[in-house]
Coordinates of C-alpha atoms and ligand atoms in Angstrom, one line a residue:
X707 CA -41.9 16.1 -9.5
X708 CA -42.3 14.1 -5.6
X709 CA -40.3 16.0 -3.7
X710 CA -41.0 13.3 -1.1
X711 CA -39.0 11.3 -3.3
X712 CA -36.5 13.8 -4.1
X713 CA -35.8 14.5 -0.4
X714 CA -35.5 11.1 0.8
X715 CA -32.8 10.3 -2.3
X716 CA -30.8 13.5 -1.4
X717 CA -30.6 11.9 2.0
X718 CA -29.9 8.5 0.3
X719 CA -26.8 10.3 -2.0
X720 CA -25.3 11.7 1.1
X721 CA -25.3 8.1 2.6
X722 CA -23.7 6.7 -0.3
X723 CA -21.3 9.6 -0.6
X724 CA -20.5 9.5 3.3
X725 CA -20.0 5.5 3.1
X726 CA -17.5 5.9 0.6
X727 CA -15.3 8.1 2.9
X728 CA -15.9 6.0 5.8
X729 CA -14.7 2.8 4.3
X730 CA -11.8 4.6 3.7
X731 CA -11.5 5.8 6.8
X732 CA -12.2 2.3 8.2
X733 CA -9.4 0.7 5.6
X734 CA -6.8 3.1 7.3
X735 CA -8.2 1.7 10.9
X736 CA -7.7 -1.3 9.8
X737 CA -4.2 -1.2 8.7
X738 CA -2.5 1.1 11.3
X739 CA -4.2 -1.3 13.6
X740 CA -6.3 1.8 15.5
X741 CA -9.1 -0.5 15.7
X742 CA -7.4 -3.5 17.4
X743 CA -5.1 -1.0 19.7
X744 CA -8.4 0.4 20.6
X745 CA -10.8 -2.5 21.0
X746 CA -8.8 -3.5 24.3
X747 CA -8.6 0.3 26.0
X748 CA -11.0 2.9 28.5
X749 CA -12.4 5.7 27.3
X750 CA -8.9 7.6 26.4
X751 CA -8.2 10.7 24.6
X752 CA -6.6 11.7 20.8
X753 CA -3.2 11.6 22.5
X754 CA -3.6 8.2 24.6
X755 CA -4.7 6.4 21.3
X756 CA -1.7 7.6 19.5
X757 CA 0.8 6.8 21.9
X758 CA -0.9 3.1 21.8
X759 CA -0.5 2.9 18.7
X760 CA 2.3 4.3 17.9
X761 CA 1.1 7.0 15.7
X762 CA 0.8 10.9 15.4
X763 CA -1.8 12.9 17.1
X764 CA -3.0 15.1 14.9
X765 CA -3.9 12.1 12.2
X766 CA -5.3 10.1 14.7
X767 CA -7.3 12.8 16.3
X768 CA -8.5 13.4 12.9
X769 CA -9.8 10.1 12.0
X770 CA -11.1 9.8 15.3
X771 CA -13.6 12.7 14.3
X772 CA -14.5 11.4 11.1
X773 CA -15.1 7.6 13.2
X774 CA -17.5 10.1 15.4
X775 CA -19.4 11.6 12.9
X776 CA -19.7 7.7 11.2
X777 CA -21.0 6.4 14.6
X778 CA -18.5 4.1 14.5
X779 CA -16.4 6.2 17.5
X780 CA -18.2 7.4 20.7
X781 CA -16.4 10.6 22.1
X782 CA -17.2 12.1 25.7
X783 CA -17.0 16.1 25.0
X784 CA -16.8 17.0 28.4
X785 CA -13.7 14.1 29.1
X786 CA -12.2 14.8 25.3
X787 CA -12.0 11.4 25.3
X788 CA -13.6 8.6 22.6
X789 CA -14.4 5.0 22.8
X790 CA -15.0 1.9 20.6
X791 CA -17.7 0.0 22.0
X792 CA -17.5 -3.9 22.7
X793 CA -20.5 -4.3 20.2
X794 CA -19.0 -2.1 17.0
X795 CA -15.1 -3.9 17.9
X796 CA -16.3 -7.1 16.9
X797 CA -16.7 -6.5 13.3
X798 CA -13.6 -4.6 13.2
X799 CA -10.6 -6.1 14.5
X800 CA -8.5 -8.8 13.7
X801 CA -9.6 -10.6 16.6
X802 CA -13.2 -10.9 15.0
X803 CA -12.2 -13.3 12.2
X804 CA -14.1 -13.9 9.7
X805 CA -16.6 -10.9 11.4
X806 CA -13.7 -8.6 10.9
X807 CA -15.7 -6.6 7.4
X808 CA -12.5 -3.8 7.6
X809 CA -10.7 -6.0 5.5
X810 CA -13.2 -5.7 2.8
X811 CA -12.7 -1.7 3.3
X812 CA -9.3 -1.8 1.9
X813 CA -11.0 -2.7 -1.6
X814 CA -12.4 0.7 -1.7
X815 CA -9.0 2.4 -2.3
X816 CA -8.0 -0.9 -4.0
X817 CA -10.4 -0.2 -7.1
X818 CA -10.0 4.0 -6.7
X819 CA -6.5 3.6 -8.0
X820 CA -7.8 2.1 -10.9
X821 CA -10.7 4.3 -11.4
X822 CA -9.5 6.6 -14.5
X823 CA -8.4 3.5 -16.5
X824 CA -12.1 2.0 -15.9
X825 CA -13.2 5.1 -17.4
X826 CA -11.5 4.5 -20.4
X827 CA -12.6 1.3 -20.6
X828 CA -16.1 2.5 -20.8
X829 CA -15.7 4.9 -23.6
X830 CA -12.7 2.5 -25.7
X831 CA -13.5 -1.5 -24.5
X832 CA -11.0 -3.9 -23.5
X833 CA -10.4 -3.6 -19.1
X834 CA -7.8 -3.0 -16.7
X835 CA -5.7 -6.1 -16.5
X836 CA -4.3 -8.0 -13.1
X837 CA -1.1 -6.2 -12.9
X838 CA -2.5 -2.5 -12.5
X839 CA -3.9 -3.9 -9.2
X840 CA -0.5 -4.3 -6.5
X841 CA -2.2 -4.7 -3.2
X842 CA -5.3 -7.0 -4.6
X843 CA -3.0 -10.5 -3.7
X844 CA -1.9 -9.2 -0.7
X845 CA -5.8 -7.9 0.3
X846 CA -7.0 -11.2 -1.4
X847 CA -4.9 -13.6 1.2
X848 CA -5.9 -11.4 3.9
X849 CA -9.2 -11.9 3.2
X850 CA -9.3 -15.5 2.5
X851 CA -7.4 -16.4 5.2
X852 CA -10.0 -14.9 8.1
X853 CA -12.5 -16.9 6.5
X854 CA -10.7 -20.6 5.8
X855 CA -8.6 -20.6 8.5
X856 CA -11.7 -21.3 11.1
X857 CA -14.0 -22.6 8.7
X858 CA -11.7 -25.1 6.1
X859 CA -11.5 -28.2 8.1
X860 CA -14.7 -27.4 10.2
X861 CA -16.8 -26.7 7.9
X862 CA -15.8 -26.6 4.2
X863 CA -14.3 -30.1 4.0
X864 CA -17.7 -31.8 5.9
X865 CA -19.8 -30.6 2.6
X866 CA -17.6 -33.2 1.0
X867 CA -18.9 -36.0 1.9
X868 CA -16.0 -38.5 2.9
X869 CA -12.8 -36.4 1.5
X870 CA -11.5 -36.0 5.1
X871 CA -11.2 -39.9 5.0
X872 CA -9.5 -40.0 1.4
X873 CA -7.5 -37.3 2.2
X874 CA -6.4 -38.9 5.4
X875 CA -5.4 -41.7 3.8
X876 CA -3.7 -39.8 0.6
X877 CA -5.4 -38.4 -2.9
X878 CA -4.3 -36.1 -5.1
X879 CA -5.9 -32.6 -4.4
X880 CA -5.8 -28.9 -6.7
X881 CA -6.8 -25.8 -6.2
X882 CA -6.9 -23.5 -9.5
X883 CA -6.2 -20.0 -9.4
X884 CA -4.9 -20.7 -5.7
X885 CA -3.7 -17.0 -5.1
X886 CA -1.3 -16.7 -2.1
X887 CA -2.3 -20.6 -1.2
X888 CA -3.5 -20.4 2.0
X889 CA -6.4 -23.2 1.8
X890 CA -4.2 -25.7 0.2
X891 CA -1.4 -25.0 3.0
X892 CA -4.1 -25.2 5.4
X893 CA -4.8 -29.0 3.6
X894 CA -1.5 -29.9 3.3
X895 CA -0.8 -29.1 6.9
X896 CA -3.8 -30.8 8.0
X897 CA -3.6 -34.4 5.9
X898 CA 0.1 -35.1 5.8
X899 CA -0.7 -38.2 4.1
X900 CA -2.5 -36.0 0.8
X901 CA -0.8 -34.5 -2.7
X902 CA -1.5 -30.7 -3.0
X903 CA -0.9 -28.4 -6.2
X904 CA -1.9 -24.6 -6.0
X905 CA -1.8 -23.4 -9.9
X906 CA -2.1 -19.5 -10.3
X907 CA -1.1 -16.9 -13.0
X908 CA 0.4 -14.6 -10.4
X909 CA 4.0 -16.1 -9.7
X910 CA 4.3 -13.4 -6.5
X911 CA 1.3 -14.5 -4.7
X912 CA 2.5 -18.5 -5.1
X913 CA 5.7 -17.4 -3.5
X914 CA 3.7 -16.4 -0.5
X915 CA 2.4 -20.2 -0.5
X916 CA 5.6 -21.4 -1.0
X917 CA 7.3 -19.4 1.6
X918 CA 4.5 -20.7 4.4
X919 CA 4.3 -24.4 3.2
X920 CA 8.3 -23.6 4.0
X921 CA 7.9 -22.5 7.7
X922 CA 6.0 -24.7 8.4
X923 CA 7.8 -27.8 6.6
X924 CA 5.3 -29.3 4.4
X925 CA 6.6 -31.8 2.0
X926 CA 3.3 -32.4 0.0
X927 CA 2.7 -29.3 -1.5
X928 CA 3.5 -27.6 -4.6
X929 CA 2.6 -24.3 -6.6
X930 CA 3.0 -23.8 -10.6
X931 CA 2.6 -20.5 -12.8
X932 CA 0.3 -22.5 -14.6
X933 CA -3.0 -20.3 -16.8
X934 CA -6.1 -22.2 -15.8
X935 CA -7.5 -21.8 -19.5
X936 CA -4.6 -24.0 -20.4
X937 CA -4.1 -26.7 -17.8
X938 CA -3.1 -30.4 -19.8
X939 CA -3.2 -32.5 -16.7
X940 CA -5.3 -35.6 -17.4
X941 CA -7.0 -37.6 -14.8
X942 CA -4.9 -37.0 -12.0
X943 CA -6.3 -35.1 -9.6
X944 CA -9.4 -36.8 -7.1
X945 CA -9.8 -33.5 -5.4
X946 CA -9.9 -29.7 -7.1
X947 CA -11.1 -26.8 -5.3
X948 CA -11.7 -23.2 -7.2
X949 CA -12.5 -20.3 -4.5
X950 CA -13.6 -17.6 -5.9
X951 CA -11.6 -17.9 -9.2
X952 CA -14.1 -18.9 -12.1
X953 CA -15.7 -15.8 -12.4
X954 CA -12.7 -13.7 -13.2
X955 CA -11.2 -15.8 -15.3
X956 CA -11.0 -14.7 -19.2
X957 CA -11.9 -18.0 -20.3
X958 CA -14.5 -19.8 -17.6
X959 CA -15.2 -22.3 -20.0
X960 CA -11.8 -23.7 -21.2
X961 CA -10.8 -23.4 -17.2
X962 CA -14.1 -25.8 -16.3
X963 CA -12.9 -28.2 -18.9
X964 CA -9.5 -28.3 -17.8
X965 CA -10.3 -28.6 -14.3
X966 CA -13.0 -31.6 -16.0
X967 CA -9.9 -33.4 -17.7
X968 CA -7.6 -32.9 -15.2
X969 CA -9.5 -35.2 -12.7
X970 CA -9.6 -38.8 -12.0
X971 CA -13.0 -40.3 -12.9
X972 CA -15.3 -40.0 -10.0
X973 CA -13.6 -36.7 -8.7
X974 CA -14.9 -34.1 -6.9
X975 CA -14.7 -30.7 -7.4
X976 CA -15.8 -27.3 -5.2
X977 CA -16.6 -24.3 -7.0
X978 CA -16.9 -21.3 -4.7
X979 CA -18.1 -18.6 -5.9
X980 CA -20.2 -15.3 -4.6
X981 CA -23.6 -16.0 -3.3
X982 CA -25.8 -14.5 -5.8
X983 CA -28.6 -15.1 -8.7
X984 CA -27.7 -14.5 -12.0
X985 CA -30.6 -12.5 -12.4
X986 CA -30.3 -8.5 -11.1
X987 CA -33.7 -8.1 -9.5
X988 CA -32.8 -11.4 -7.3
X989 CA -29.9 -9.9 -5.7
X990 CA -31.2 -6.6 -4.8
X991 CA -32.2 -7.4 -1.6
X992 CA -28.5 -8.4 -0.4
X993 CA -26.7 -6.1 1.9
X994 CA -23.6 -6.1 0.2
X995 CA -25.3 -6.2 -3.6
X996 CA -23.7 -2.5 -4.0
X997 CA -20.6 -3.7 -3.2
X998 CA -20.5 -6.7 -5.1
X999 CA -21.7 -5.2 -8.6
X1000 CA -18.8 -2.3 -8.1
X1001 CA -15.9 -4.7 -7.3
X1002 CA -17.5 -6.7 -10.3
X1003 CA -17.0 -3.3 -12.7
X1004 CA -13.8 -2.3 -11.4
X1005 CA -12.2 -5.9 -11.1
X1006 CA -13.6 -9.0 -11.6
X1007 CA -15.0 -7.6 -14.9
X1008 CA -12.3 -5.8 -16.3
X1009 CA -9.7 -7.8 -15.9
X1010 CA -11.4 -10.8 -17.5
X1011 CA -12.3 -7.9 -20.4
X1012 CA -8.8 -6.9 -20.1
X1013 CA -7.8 -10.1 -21.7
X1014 CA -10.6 -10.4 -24.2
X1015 CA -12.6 -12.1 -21.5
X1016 CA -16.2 -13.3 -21.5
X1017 CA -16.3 -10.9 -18.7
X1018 CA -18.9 -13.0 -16.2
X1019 CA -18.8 -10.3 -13.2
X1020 CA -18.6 -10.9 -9.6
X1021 CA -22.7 -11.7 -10.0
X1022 CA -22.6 -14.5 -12.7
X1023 CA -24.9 -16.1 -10.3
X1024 CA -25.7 -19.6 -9.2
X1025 CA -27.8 -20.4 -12.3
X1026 CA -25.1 -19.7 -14.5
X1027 CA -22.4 -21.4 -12.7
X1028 CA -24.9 -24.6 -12.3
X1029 CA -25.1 -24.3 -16.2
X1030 CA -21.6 -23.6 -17.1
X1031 CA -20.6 -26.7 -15.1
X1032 CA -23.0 -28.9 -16.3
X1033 CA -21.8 -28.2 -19.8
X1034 CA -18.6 -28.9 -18.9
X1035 CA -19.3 -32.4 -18.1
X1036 CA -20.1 -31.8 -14.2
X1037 CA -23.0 -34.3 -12.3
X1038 CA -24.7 -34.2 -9.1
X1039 CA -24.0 -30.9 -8.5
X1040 CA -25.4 -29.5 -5.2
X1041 CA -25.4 -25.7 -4.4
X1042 CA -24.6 -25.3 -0.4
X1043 CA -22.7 -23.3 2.0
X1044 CA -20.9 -22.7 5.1
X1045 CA -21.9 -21.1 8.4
X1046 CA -19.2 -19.2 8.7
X1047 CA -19.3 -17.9 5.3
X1048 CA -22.6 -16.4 4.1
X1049 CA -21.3 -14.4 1.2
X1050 CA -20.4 -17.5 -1.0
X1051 CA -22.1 -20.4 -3.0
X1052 CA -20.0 -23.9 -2.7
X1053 CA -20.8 -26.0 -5.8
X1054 CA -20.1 -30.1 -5.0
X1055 CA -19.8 -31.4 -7.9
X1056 CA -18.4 -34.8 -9.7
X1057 CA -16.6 -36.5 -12.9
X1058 CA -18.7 -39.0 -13.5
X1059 CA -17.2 -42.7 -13.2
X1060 CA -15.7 -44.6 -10.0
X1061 CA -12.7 -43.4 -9.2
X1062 CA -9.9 -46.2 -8.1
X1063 CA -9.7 -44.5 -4.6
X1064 CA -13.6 -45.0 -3.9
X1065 CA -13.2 -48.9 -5.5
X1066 CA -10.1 -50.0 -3.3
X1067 CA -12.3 -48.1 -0.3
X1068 CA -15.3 -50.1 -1.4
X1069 CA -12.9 -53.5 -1.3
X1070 CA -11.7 -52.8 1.8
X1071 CA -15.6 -52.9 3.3
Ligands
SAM1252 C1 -10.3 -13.6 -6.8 S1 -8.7 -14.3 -6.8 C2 -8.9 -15.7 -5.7 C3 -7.6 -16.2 -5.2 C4 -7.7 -17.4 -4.2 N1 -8.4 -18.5 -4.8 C5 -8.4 -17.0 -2.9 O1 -9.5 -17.3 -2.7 O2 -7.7 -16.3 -2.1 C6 -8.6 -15.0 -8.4 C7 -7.3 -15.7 -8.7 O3 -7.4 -16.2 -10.0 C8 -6.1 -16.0 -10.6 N2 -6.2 -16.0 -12.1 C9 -6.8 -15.1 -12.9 N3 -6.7 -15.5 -14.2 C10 -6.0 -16.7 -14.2 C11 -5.6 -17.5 -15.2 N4 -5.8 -17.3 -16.5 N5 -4.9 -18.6 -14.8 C12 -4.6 -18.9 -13.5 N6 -5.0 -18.1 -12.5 C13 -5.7 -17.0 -12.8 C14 -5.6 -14.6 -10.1 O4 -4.2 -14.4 -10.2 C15 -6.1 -14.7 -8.6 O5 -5.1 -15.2 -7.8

């Protein structure tokens, strides 16, 4: 026995078992705005924050003790009063963007309602399927929105070579398992000229897509309840775009070659997916690797389980991906990223073949 060892994993446990809480704590900062009412005030006490927020005391003097003991709070004892530095605000408010990790938080509690039907599913098989999840669209769009809605045009686009100049001039452009919709909105927005079509499984979160491309009038865009293991376009799409939506899928495989058939000869298509290796020991040294294998158990997993899935995991890894898509008929592929985003993979890949678009581009020098 080290007891070395012994002391300095008791002291790891309690980190764990302290993180926990404080994401928690963090998720409810996060969505009774505490953090953003706080990021712009002095040095105030229990009472002040309240009032600027608009919430009761005795909670918020709470939570502003556990944010204390977290270090994510600093409190004066002799004023009573606590404040949240310039340096810890920017990677917890709204304002932050894509720096803003609080969103994340909310997925703790997200997966600890589901936590006693994952247990089953250890002892029995089968997972916990889409609809035992309520807030995960709403969290989803949250999330993906504070990191496409700087980084889309900027920076996602550019990895594709010339498809701001074919979608200037007017392609035909997917995105499968779209969610809520919010990068093919951004597109549609963008490239008035351009055909976009958001297919998803989850009718609510296109009506959030809808209801945007609405307010905003866009007449070249369209969602479908359409199950991406099932699609029968053929060879009409130039453009498709999966974010994060291959390796929760049920069926990967029949998705892949749907997405393969459904686009024109010389296509492109970008698979984003989380940064990692499909090998266990090559991701251990990522800072959210603890994260990203829990989410994996108790949702990306289990819900492609749920549906007598092959069950890839959050972690299917870049080696995988590169495999599946090459067996589904993918060339050229290239494994990059964006600044802005360093906890994905984008996969550019191709149909083989000259597409029309890139020949009449071609004729016209
Ligand atoms: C992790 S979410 C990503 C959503 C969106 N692409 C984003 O980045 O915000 C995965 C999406 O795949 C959808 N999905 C899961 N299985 C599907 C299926 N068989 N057919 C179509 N969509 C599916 C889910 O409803 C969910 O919206």
């Amino acid at each position: 026995m080290d007891r070395e060892k012994s002391a300095t994993f008791l002291k790891n446990l309690t980190g764990i078992m302290n993180g926990g809480a404080l994401s928690l704590m963090c998720s409810i900062g996060h969505k009774t705005g505490l953090f953003d009412t706080m990021a712009g005030m002095e040095p105030a006490t229990s009472q002040a924050i309240a009032d600027a927020a608009g919430l009761q005391e005795r909670y918020v003097r709470e939570w502003l003790s556990a944010m204390t003991a977290g270090g994510v709070v600093e409190h004066d004892v002799d004023a009573g009063t606590f404040v949240l530095p310039p340096e810890h605000s920017g990677l917890l408010t709204r304002a932050a963007g894509p720096l803003n990790l609080t969103t994340y938080c909310q997925y703790v509690s997200l997966l600890g309602q589901v936590e006693d039907e994952v247990v089953t599913a250890f002892r029995e098989g089968g997972g916990v399927p889409y609809d035992r999840y309520p807030q995960f669209q709403t969290i989803m769009a949250e999330s993906s929105f504070q990191r496409l809605s700087k980084s889309l045009l900027s920076q996602v686009v550019p990895l594709l070579g010339d498809a701001h100049d074919r979608m200037t001039e007017g392609i035909d452009v997917a995105d499968v398992g779209c969610g809520s919709g919010r990068a093919m909105v951004l597109l549609a927005d963008a490239y008035p000229k351009s055909r976009f079509v958001g297919f998803d499984i989850a009718g609510a979160a296109l009506e959030r897509g809808r209801s945007e491309a609405e307010v905003l009038g866009l007449a070249n865009i369209r969602f479908e309840v359409r199950d991406a293991a099932a699609l029968d376009e053929h060879e009409c799409f130039d453009l498709v775009f999966t974010f994060d939506a291959v390796h929760d899928q049920a069926h990967p495989d029949r998705m892949l070659a749907g997405i393969h058939r459904a686009m024109r000869p010389g296509g492109q298509y970008l698979c984003v997916e989380p940064k990692a290796s499909s090998h266990l020991h090559e991701n251990l040294d990522m800072a959210m690797a603890p994260m990203v294998y829990t989410i994996s158990t108790m949702h990306c997993m289990t819900v492609s389980l749920a549906y007598g899935g092959e069950g890839l995991g959050t972690a299917w890894g870049e080696q995988l991906a590169v495999e599946k898509l090459t067996n589904a008929g993918f060339v050229d592929i290239m494994v990059t990223g964006t600044k802005e985003d360093r906890g994905n993979h984008y996969l550019v890949s191709r149909k083989p073949g000259v597409s029309a678009e890139s020949q009449s581009v071609g004729q016209h020098g």
